[in-house]
Short mmCIF file of C-alpha atoms (C1' of nucleotides) in Angstrom, two decimals:
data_model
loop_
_atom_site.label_atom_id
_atom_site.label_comp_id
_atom_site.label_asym_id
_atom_site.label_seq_id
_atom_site.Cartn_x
_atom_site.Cartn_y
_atom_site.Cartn_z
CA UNK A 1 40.52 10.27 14.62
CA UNK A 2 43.34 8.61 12.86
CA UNK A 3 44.22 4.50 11.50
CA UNK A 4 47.69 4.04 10.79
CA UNK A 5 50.46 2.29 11.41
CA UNK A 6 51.23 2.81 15.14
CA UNK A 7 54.09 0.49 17.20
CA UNK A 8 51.55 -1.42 19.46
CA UNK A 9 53.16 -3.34 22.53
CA UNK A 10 51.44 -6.59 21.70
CA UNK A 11 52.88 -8.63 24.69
CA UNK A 12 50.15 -6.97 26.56
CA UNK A 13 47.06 -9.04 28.27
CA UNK A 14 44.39 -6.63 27.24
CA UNK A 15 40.81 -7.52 29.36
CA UNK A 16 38.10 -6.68 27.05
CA UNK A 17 34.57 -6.29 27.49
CA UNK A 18 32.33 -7.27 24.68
CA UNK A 19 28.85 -6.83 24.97
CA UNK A 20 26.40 -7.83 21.76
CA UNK A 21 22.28 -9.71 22.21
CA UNK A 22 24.13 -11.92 19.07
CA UNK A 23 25.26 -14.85 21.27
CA UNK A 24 27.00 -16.43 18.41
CA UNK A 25 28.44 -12.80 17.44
CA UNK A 26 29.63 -13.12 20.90
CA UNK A 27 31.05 -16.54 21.66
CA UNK A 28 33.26 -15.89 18.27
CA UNK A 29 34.43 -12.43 19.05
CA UNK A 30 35.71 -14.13 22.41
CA UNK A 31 36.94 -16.99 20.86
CA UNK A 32 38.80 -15.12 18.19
CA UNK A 33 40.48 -12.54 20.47
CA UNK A 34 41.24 -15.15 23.20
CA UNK A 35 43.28 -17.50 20.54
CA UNK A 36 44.22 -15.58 18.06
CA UNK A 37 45.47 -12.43 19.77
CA UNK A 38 46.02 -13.68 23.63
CA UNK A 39 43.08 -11.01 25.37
CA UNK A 40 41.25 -11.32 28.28
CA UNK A 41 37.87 -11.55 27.14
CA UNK A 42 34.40 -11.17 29.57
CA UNK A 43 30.68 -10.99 27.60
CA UNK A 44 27.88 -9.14 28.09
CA UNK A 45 24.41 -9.72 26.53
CA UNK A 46 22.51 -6.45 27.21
CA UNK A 47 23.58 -2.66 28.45
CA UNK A 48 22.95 -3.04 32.12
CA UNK A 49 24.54 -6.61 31.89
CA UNK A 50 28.22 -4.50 30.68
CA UNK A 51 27.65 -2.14 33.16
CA UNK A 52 27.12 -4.17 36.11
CA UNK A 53 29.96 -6.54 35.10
CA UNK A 54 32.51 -2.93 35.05
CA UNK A 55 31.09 -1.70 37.93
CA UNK A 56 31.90 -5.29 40.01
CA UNK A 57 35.47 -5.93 38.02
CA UNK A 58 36.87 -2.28 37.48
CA UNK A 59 37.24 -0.72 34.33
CA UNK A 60 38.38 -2.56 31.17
CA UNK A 61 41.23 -1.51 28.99
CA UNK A 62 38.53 -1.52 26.07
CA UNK A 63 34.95 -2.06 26.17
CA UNK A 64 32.88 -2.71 22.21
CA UNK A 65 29.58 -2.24 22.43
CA UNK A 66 26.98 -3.17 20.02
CA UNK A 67 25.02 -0.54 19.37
CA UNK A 68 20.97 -2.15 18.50
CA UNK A 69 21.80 -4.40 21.88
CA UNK A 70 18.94 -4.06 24.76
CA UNK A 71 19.31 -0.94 26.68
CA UNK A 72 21.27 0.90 24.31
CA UNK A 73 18.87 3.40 23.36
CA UNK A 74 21.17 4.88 20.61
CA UNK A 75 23.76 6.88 22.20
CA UNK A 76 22.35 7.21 25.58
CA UNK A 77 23.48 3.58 26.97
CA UNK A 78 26.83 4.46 24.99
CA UNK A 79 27.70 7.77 27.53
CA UNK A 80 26.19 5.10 30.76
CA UNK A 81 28.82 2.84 29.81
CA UNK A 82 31.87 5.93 29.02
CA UNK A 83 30.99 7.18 31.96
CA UNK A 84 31.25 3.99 34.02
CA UNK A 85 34.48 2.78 32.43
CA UNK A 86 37.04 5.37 34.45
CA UNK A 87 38.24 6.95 30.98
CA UNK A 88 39.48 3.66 29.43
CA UNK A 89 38.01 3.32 25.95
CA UNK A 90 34.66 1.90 24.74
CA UNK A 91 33.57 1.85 21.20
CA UNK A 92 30.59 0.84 19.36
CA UNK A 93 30.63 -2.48 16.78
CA UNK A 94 27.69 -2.69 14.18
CA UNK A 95 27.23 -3.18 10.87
CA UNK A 96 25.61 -0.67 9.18
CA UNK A 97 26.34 2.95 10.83
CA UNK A 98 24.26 5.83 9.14
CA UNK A 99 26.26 9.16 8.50
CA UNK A 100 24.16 10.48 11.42
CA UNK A 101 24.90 7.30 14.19
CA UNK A 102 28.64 8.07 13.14
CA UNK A 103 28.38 12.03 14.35
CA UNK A 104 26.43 11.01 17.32
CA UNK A 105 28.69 8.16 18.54
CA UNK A 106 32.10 10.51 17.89
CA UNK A 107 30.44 12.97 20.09
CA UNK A 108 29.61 11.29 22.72
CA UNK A 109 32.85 10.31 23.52
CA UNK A 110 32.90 7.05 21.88
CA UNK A 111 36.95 5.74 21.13
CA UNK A 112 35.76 4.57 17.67
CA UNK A 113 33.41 2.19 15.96
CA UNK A 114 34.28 -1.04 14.43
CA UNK A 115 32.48 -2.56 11.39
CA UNK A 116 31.43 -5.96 11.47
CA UNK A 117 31.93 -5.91 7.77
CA UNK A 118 36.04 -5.06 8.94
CA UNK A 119 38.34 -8.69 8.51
CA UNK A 120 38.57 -9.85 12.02
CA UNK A 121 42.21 -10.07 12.23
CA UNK A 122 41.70 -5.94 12.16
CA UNK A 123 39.30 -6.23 15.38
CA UNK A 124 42.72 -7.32 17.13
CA UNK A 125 44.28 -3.93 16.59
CA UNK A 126 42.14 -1.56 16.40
CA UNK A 127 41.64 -3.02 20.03
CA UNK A 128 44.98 -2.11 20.26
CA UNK A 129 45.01 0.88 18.46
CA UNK A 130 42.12 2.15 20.82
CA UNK A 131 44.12 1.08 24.12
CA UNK A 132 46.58 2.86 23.28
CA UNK A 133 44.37 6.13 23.12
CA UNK A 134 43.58 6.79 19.75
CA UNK A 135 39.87 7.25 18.41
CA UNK A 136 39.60 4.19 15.15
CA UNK A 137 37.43 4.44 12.77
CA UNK A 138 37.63 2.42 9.30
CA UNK A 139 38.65 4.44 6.25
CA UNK A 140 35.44 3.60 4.15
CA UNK A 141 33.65 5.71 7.30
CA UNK A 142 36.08 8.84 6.83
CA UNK A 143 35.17 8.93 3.61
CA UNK A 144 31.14 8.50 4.29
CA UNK A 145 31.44 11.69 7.54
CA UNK A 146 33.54 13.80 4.87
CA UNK A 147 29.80 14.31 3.21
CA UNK A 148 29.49 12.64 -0.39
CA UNK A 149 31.99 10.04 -1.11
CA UNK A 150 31.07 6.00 0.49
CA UNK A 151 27.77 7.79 0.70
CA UNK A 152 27.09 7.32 -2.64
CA UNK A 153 27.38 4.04 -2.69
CA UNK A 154 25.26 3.04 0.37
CA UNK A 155 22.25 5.75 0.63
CA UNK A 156 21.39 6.48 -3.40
CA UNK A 157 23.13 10.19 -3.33
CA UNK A 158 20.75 11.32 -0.40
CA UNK A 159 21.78 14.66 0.96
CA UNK A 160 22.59 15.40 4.59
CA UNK A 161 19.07 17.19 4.74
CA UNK A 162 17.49 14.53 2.77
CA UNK A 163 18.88 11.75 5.20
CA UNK A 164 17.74 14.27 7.97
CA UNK A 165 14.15 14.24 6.89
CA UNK A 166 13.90 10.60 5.90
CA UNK A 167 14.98 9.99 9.92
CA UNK A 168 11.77 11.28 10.47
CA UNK A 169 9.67 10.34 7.82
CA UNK A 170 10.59 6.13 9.30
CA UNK A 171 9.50 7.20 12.27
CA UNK A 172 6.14 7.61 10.51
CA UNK A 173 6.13 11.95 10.55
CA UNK A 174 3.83 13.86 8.80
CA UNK A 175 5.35 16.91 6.76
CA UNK A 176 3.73 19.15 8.97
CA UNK A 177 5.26 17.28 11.99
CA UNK A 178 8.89 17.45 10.36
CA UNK A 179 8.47 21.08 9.52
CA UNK A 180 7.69 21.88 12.89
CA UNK A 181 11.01 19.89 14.71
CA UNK A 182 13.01 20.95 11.47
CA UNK A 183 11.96 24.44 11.52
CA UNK A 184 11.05 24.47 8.44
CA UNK A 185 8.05 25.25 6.24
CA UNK A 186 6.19 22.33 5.06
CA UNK A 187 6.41 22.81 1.16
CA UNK A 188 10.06 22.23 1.70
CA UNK A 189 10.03 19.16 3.87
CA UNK A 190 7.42 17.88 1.14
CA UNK A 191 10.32 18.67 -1.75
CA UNK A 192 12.62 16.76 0.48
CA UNK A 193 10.24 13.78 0.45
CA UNK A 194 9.61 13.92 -3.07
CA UNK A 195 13.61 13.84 -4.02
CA UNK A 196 14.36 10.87 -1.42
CA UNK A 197 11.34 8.91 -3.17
CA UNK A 198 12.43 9.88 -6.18
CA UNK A 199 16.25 8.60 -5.23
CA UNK A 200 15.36 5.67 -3.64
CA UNK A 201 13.06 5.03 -6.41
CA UNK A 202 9.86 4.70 -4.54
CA UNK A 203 6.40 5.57 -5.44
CA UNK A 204 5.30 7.07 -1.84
CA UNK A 205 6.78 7.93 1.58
CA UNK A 206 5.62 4.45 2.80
CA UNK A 207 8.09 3.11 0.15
CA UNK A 208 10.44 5.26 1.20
CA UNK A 209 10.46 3.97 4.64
CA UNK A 210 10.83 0.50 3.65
CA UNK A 211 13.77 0.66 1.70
CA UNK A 212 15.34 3.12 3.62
CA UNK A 213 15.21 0.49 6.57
CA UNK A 214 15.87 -2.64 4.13
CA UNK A 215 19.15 -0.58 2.90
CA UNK A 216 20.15 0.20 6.64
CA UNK A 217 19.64 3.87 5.76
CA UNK A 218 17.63 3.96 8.91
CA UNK B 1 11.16 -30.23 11.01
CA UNK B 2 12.64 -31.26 14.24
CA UNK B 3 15.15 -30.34 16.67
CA UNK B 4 16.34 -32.94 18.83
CA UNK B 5 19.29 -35.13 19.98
CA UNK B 6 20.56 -37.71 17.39
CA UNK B 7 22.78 -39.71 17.07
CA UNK B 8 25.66 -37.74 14.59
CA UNK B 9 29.06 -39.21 13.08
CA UNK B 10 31.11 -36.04 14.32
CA UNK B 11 34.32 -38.21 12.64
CA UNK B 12 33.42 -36.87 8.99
CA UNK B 13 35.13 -33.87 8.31
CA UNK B 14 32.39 -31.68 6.88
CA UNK B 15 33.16 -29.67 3.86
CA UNK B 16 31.41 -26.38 4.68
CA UNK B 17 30.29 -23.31 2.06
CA UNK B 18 29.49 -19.94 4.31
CA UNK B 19 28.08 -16.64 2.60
CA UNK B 20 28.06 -13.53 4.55
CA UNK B 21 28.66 -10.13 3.63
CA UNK B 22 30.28 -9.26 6.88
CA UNK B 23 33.68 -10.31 6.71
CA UNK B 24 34.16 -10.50 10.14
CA UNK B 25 30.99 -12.44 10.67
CA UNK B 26 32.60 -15.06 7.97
CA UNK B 27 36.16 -14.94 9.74
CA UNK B 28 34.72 -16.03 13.19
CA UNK B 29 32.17 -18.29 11.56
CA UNK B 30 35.24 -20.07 9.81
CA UNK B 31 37.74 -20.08 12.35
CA UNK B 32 35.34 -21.43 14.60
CA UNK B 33 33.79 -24.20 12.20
CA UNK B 34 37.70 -25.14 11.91
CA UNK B 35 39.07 -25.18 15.25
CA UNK B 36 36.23 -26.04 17.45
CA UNK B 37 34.49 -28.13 15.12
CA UNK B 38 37.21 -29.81 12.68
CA UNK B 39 35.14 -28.67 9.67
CA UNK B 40 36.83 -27.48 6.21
CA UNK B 41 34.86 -24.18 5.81
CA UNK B 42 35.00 -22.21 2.72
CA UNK B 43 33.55 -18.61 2.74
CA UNK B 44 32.29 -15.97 0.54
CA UNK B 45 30.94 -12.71 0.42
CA UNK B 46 27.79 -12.61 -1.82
CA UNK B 47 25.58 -15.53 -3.60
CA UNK B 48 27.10 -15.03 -7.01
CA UNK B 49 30.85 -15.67 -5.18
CA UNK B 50 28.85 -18.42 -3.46
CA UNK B 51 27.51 -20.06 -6.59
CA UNK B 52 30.43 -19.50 -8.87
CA UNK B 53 32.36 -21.69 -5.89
CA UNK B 54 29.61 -24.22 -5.95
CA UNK B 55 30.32 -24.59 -9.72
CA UNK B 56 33.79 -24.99 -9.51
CA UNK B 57 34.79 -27.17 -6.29
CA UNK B 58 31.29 -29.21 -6.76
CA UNK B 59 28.41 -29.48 -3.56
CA UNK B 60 29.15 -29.15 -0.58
CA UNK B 61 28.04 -30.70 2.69
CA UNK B 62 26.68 -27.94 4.10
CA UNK B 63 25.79 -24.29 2.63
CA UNK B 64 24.51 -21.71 5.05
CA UNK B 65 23.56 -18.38 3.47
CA UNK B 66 23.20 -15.20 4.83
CA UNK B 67 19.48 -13.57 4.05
CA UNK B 68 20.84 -9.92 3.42
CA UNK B 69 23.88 -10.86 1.38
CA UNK B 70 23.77 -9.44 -2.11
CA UNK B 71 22.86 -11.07 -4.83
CA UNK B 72 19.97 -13.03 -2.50
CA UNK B 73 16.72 -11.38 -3.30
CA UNK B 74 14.97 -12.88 -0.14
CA UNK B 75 14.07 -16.47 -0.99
CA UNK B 76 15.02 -16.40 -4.98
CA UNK B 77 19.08 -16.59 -4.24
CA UNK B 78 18.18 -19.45 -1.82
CA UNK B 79 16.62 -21.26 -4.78
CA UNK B 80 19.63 -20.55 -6.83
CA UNK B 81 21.93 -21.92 -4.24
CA UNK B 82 20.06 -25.26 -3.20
CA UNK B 83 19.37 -25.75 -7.39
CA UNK B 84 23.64 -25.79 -7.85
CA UNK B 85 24.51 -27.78 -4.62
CA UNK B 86 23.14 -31.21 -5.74
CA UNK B 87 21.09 -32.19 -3.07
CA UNK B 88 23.02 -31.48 -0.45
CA UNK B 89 21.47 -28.80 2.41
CA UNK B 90 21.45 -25.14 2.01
CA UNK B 91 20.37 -23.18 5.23
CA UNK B 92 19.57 -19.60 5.95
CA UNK B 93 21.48 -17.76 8.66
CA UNK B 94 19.72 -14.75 9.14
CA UNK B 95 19.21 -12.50 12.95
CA UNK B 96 15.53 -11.60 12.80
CA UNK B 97 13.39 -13.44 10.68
CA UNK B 98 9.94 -12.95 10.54
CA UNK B 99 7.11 -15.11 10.09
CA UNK B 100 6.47 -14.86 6.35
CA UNK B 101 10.02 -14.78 5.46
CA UNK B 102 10.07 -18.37 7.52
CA UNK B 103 7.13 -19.56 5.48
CA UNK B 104 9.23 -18.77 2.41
CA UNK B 105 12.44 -20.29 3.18
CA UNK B 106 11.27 -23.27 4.22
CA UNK B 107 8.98 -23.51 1.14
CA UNK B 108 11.53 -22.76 -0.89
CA UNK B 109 13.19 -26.34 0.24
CA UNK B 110 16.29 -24.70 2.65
CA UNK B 111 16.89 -27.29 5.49
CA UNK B 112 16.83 -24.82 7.76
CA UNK B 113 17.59 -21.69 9.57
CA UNK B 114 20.18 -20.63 12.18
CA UNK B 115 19.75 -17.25 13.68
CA UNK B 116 22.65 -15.30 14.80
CA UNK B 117 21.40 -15.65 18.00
CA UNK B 118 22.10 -19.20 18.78
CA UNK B 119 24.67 -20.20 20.93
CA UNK B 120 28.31 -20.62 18.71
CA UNK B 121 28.80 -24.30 19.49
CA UNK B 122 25.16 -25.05 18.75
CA UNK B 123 26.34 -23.97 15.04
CA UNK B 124 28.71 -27.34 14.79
CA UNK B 125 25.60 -29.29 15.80
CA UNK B 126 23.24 -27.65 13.56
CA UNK B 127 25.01 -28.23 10.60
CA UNK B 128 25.93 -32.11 11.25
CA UNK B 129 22.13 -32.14 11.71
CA UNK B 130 21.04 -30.73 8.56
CA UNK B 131 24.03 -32.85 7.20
CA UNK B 132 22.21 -36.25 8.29
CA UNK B 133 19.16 -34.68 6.27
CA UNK B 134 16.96 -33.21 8.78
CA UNK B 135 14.96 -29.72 8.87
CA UNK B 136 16.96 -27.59 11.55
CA UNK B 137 14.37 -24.69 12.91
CA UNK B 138 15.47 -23.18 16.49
CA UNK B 139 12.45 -24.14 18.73
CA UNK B 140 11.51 -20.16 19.48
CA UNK B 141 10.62 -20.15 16.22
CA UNK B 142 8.26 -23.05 15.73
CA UNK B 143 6.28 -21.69 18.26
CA UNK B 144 5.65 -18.46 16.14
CA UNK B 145 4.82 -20.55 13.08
CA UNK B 146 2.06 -22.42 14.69
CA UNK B 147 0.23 -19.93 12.94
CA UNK B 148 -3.18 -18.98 14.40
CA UNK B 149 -2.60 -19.19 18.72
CA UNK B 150 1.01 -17.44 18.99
CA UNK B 151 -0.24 -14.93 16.19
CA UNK B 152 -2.89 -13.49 18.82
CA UNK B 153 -0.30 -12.86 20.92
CA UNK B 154 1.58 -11.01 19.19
CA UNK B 155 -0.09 -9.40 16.46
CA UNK B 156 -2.70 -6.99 18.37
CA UNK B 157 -5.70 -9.32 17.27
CA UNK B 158 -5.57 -8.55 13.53
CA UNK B 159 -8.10 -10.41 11.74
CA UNK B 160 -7.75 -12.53 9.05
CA UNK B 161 -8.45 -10.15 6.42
CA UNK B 162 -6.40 -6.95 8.26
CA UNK B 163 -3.32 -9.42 8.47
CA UNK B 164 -3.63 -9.94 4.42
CA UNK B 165 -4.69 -6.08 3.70
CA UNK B 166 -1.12 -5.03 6.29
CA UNK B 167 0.90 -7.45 4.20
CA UNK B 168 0.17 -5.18 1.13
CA UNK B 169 0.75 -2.17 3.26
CA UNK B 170 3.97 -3.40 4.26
CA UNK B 171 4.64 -3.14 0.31
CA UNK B 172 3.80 0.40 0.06
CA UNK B 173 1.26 -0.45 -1.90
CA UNK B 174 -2.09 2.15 -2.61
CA UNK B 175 -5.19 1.46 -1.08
CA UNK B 176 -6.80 1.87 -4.88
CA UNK B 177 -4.14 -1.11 -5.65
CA UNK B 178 -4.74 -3.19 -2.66
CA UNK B 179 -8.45 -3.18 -3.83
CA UNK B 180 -7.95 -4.78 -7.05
CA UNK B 181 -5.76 -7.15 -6.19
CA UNK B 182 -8.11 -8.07 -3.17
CA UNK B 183 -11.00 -7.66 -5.72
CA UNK B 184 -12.26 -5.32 -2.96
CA UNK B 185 -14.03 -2.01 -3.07
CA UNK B 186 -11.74 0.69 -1.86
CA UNK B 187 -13.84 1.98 0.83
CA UNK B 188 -13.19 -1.69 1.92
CA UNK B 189 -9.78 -1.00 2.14
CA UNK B 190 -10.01 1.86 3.94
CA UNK B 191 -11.97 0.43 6.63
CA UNK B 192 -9.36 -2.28 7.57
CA UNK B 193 -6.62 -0.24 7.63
CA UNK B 194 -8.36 2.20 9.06
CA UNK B 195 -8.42 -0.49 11.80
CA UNK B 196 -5.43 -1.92 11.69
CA UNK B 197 -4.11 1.40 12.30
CA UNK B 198 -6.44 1.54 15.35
CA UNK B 199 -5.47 -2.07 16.82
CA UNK B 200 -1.18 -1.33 16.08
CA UNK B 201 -1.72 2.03 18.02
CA UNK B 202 -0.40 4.00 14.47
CA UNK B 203 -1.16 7.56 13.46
CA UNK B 204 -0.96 7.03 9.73
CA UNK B 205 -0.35 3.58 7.92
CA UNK B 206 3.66 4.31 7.25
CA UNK B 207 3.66 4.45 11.26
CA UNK B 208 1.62 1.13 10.81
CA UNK B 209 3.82 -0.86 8.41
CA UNK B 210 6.88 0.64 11.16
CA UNK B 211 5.53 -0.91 13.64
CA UNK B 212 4.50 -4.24 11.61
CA UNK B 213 8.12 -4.49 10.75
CA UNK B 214 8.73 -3.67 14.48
CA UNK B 215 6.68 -6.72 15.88
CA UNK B 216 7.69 -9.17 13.06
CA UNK B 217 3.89 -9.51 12.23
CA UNK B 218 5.30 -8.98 8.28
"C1'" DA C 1 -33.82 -16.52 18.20
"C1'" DT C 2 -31.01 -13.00 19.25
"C1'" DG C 3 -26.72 -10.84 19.89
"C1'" DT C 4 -22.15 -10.20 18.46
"C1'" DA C 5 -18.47 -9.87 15.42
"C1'" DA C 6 -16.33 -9.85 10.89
"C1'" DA C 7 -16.54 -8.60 6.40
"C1'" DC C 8 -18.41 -5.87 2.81
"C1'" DC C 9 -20.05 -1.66 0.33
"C1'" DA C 10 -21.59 3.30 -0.31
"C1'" DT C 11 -21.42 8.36 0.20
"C1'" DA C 12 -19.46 12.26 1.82
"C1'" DC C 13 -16.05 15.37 3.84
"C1'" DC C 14 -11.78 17.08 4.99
"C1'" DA C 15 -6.76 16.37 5.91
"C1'" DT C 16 -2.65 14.97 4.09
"C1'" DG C 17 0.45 13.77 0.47
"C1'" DG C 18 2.62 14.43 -3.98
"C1'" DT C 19 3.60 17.16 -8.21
"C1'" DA C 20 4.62 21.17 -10.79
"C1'" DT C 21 6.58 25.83 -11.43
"C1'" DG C 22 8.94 29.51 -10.19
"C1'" DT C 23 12.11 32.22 -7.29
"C1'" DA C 24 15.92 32.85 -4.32
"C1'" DT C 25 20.33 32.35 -1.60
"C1'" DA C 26 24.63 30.26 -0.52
"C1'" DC C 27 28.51 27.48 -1.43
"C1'" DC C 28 32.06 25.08 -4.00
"C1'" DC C 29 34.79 24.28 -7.91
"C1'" DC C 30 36.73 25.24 -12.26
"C1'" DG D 1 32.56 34.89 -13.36
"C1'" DG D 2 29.84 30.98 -14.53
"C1'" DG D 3 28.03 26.29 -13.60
"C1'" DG D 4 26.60 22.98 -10.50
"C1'" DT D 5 24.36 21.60 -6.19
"C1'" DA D 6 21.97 22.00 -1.92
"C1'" DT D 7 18.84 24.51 0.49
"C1'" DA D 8 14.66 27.11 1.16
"C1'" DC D 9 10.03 29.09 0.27
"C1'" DA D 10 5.52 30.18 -2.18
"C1'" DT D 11 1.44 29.04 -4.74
"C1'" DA D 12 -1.48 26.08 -6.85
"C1'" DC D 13 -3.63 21.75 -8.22
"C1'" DC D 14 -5.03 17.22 -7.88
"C1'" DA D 15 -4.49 12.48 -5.88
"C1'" DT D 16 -4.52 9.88 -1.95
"C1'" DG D 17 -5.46 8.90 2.78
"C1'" DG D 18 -8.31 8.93 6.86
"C1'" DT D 19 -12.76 9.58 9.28
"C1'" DA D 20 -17.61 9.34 9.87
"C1'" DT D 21 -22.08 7.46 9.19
"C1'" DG D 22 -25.10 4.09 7.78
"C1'" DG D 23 -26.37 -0.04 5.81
"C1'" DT D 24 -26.19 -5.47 4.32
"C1'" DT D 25 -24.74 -10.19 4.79
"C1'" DT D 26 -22.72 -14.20 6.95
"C1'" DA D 27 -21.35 -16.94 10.69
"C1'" DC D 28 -21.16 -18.29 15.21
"C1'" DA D 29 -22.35 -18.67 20.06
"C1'" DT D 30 -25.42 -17.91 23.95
#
DNA sequence: ATGTAAACCATACCATGGTATGTATACCCC
DNA sequence: GGGGTATACATACCATGGTATGGTTTACAT
């Protein structure tokens, strides 16, 4: 799980696979990697719309996923379309990965994740980078999985556990419902509430919820 | 507020002002404003960058803004933008508005919004549109503004009163506080969310406000 | 006119949420 | 070894949320 400098045979047609429910996202990725760095590019709109496309053509050299796209279902449409691509690589594009998307996308298999906050003349090769069987991930998210530094920034200093519990609290939990899947007693899981309102600065778990998901904790 | 095919001078070269805090998002959106469309597109990365550029190179044709950017404070940056840029149009691009944030933006005098979702050369057209002085809206979503027969559809049959009462819940806000500003009695207040709890299919009203967000109803 | 639905209020009860204190362990870093 | 932080648990108290029941008014349609 390295970037670097690596020499990258760019003379290379590369067929990519993009698949994103952002038609505009999509029609620029293509456009941007067909002109500007000479790939083969094919679209997808949806999950099962990637899959049936690799399925009829063959596998891809790489395949980005977006990871909110229909029929994702987190990780689960991820491993459908690993699985489907004969070991070349697929990775996941988005825009604002939690701490706990990153762990789950490494795992299953995934050959990296690209920000859509990343310059696009970097989508070119970490493309490349990927093909050529590395995993990519953008430094700011090294950082962020090595626990508290880019984390700071984004999620108001909320602790692994804290982030943990506030995944359930948006799903709309109750503290005896958490302390039950967490194994934990409820006092604690209400302690853990009352430090993520406190550091997200709102007055009740409702709050909480909302900002979490207007900050992209979530 | 129409969408529609009219006659545009696609001979003026278009001096475009994009805001986005996804640098990729802004790459694609400028090289294809600039190859495709023979616009001169400027970019930046939050509305302070965006303003300060207003300032010092004067209005521009066109300024689209992103909704989430920093520095935008929903509809308040918008204001900020469209008061600098002399007259000239200042849209929204934004990938999941929902109803009330629509009501806003167009109050707050944007000439219109672009979602993410649109096709990539309907962009080009969108903004010579909005250029000739016209309100751009996508057509999916002036069907959900026609306020009170798509609303049934999608909103579970809230009433009148349970759509204000959710739009306080979707603040976080007390039921104690949602009575006063309602001038209601609290038991009021308990009784519609009570039942808008009911009609959402919601355990508890944090599940509620989840799901609001969920269905765009807020 | 009668029924139906929405909105409003009240009282009461119990469940849940949030705060406060105190204690404890483990880990990391200096 | 001491200081900081994260984690965990207990007990207790009070605020808030959610449910239930019952009642009034208005409006609207059959």
């Amino acid at each position: 799980m390295m970037q670097g400098r690596t020499e990258i045979d760019e003379k290379v047609t590369l067929r990519v696979l993009i698949a994103d429910d952002h038609e505009m996202v999509l029609d620029m990725f293509a456009m941007y990697l067909t002109r500007a760095a000479g790939m083969e590019v094919t679209t997808a709109k949806s999950l099962d719309e990637a899959v049936d496309i690799i399925v009829a053509e063959g596998p891809f050299d790489v395949v980005l996923l977006d990871l909110n796209m229909p029929g994702m279902n987190g990780v689960i449409g991820l491993k459908r379309a690993i699985k489907q691509n004969g070991g070349n690589p697929v990775a996941i594009i988005t825009g604002t990965p939690t701490p706990r998307m990153l762990d789950e996308i490494m795992n299953a298999g995934s050959s990296g994740i690209v920000l859509k906050t990343t310059a696009a003349r970097s989508l070119a090769n970490a493309i490349r980078f990927m093909h050529s069987g590395e995993q990519y991930m953008p430094l700011e998210l090294m950082r962020g999985s090595a626990q508290a530094a880019s984390r700071n920034v984004r999620n108001g200093n909320l602790s692994d556990k804290e982030m943990t519990v506030l995944s359930y609290l948006a799903e709309g939990k109750q503290n005896k419902e958490i302390a039950n899947e967490l194994q934990l007693a409820e006092p604690t899981v209400k302690m853990h509430v009352t430090a993520i309102c406190r550091k997200l600065g709102a007055q009740n778990r409702t709050q909480a919820v909302i900002m979490a998901r207007d900050l992209g904790l979530v």
